[in-house]
């Protein structure tokens, strides 16, 4: 597995690379956005750890550029917890967010989770067709693009129609997480909002169950 670490601060980049190498991953390093795009174009990268604040092209722009041509999992790293909500709202296309500083355990857990592929069959509910192998969602035969996390959340709900999932359960299935609980809730809500928007939901697919969580269908 090839992981690209994009970080302009050399000491942080080297520490991240060292943790990952310890786990047996092959690590490529880039010190800015331009170099990241070059390495990504040149190598077969399986996952990207991307710092938000970079010189020249910032992390958001790098993320969007890569997402335009690839579904590679992207974990964005930020210094401020508030930035995570903003980033989710911005639809950067990142799959997960980590706040700096983080422990090796958190980094590795997030990486493993992002790399874990959903190994279950195609689901068809109402007019949706979902293929986890291809990370494909079609509504009335028309393809809709989701980030990996959004895909995992939608897939969890659609696979279990009518079952109510708490925000915690949704996150457990979407990715390993060690953020404070209030951030978890708001993160799920932000993702659900994005999913509903992309599906043009109109109260048809995902329903809010007040005081509990979310469910798919009636
Ligand atoms: Ca930086």
Short mmCIF file of C-alpha atoms in Angstrom, two decimals, residues 1-6 13 15-28 45-50 71-77 95-99 102-118 148-149 152 174-178:
data_model
loop_
_atom_site.label_atom_id
_atom_site.label_comp_id
_atom_site.label_asym_id
_atom_site.label_seq_id
_atom_site.Cartn_x
_atom_site.Cartn_y
_atom_site.Cartn_z
CA UNK A 1 0.00 0.00 0.00
CA UNK A 2 1.39 3.38 -1.05
CA UNK A 3 0.60 6.38 1.12
CA UNK A 4 1.33 9.96 0.14
CA UNK A 5 2.01 12.34 3.04
CA UNK A 6 1.60 16.01 2.12
CA UNK A 13 6.01 15.06 7.83
CA UNK A 15 7.07 11.75 12.08
CA UNK A 16 3.95 10.83 10.09
CA UNK A 17 6.05 8.98 7.54
CA UNK A 18 7.87 7.09 10.30
CA UNK A 19 4.60 5.91 11.94
CA UNK A 20 3.30 4.68 8.61
CA UNK A 21 6.52 2.95 7.61
CA UNK A 22 6.48 1.14 10.94
CA UNK A 23 3.12 -0.34 9.90
CA UNK A 24 4.57 -1.61 6.67
CA UNK A 25 3.20 1.06 4.33
CA UNK A 26 5.32 2.50 1.56
CA UNK A 27 5.43 6.25 2.09
CA UNK A 28 5.90 9.05 -0.44
CA UNK A 45 -1.11 6.05 -4.51
CA UNK A 46 -3.65 4.19 -2.32
CA UNK A 47 -4.27 6.88 0.29
CA UNK A 48 -3.33 10.52 0.88
CA UNK A 49 -2.73 12.31 4.17
CA UNK A 50 -3.11 15.95 3.32
CA UNK A 71 -11.68 8.23 -5.58
CA UNK A 72 -8.46 7.63 -3.61
CA UNK A 73 -9.15 8.01 0.14
CA UNK A 74 -7.98 11.41 1.41
CA UNK A 75 -7.47 12.17 5.10
CA UNK A 76 -7.17 15.89 5.71
CA UNK A 77 -5.13 17.17 8.63
CA UNK A 95 -13.01 11.27 3.41
CA UNK A 96 -11.86 11.97 6.91
CA UNK A 97 -10.30 14.70 9.03
CA UNK A 98 -7.74 14.57 11.81
CA UNK A 99 -6.80 17.40 14.14
CA UNK A 102 -2.47 13.40 16.86
CA UNK A 103 -1.10 10.17 18.28
CA UNK A 104 0.35 7.42 16.12
CA UNK A 105 -2.58 5.20 17.18
CA UNK A 106 -5.14 7.66 15.82
CA UNK A 107 -3.31 8.14 12.56
CA UNK A 108 -2.97 4.42 11.98
CA UNK A 109 -6.60 3.69 12.96
CA UNK A 110 -7.86 6.30 10.50
CA UNK A 111 -5.63 5.04 7.74
CA UNK A 112 -6.71 1.43 8.24
CA UNK A 113 -10.33 2.44 8.38
CA UNK A 114 -10.05 4.49 5.20
CA UNK A 115 -8.33 1.64 3.40
CA UNK A 116 -10.85 -0.95 4.52
CA UNK A 117 -13.03 -1.79 1.59
CA UNK A 118 -16.68 -2.57 1.98
CA UNK A 148 -15.94 7.51 0.88
CA UNK A 149 -17.35 8.53 4.26
CA UNK A 152 -20.24 4.40 3.86
CA UNK A 174 -18.27 4.93 8.45
CA UNK A 175 -14.86 5.29 10.11
CA UNK A 176 -13.03 4.80 13.37
CA UNK A 177 -13.15 7.96 15.35
CA UNK A 178 -11.71 9.39 18.49
#
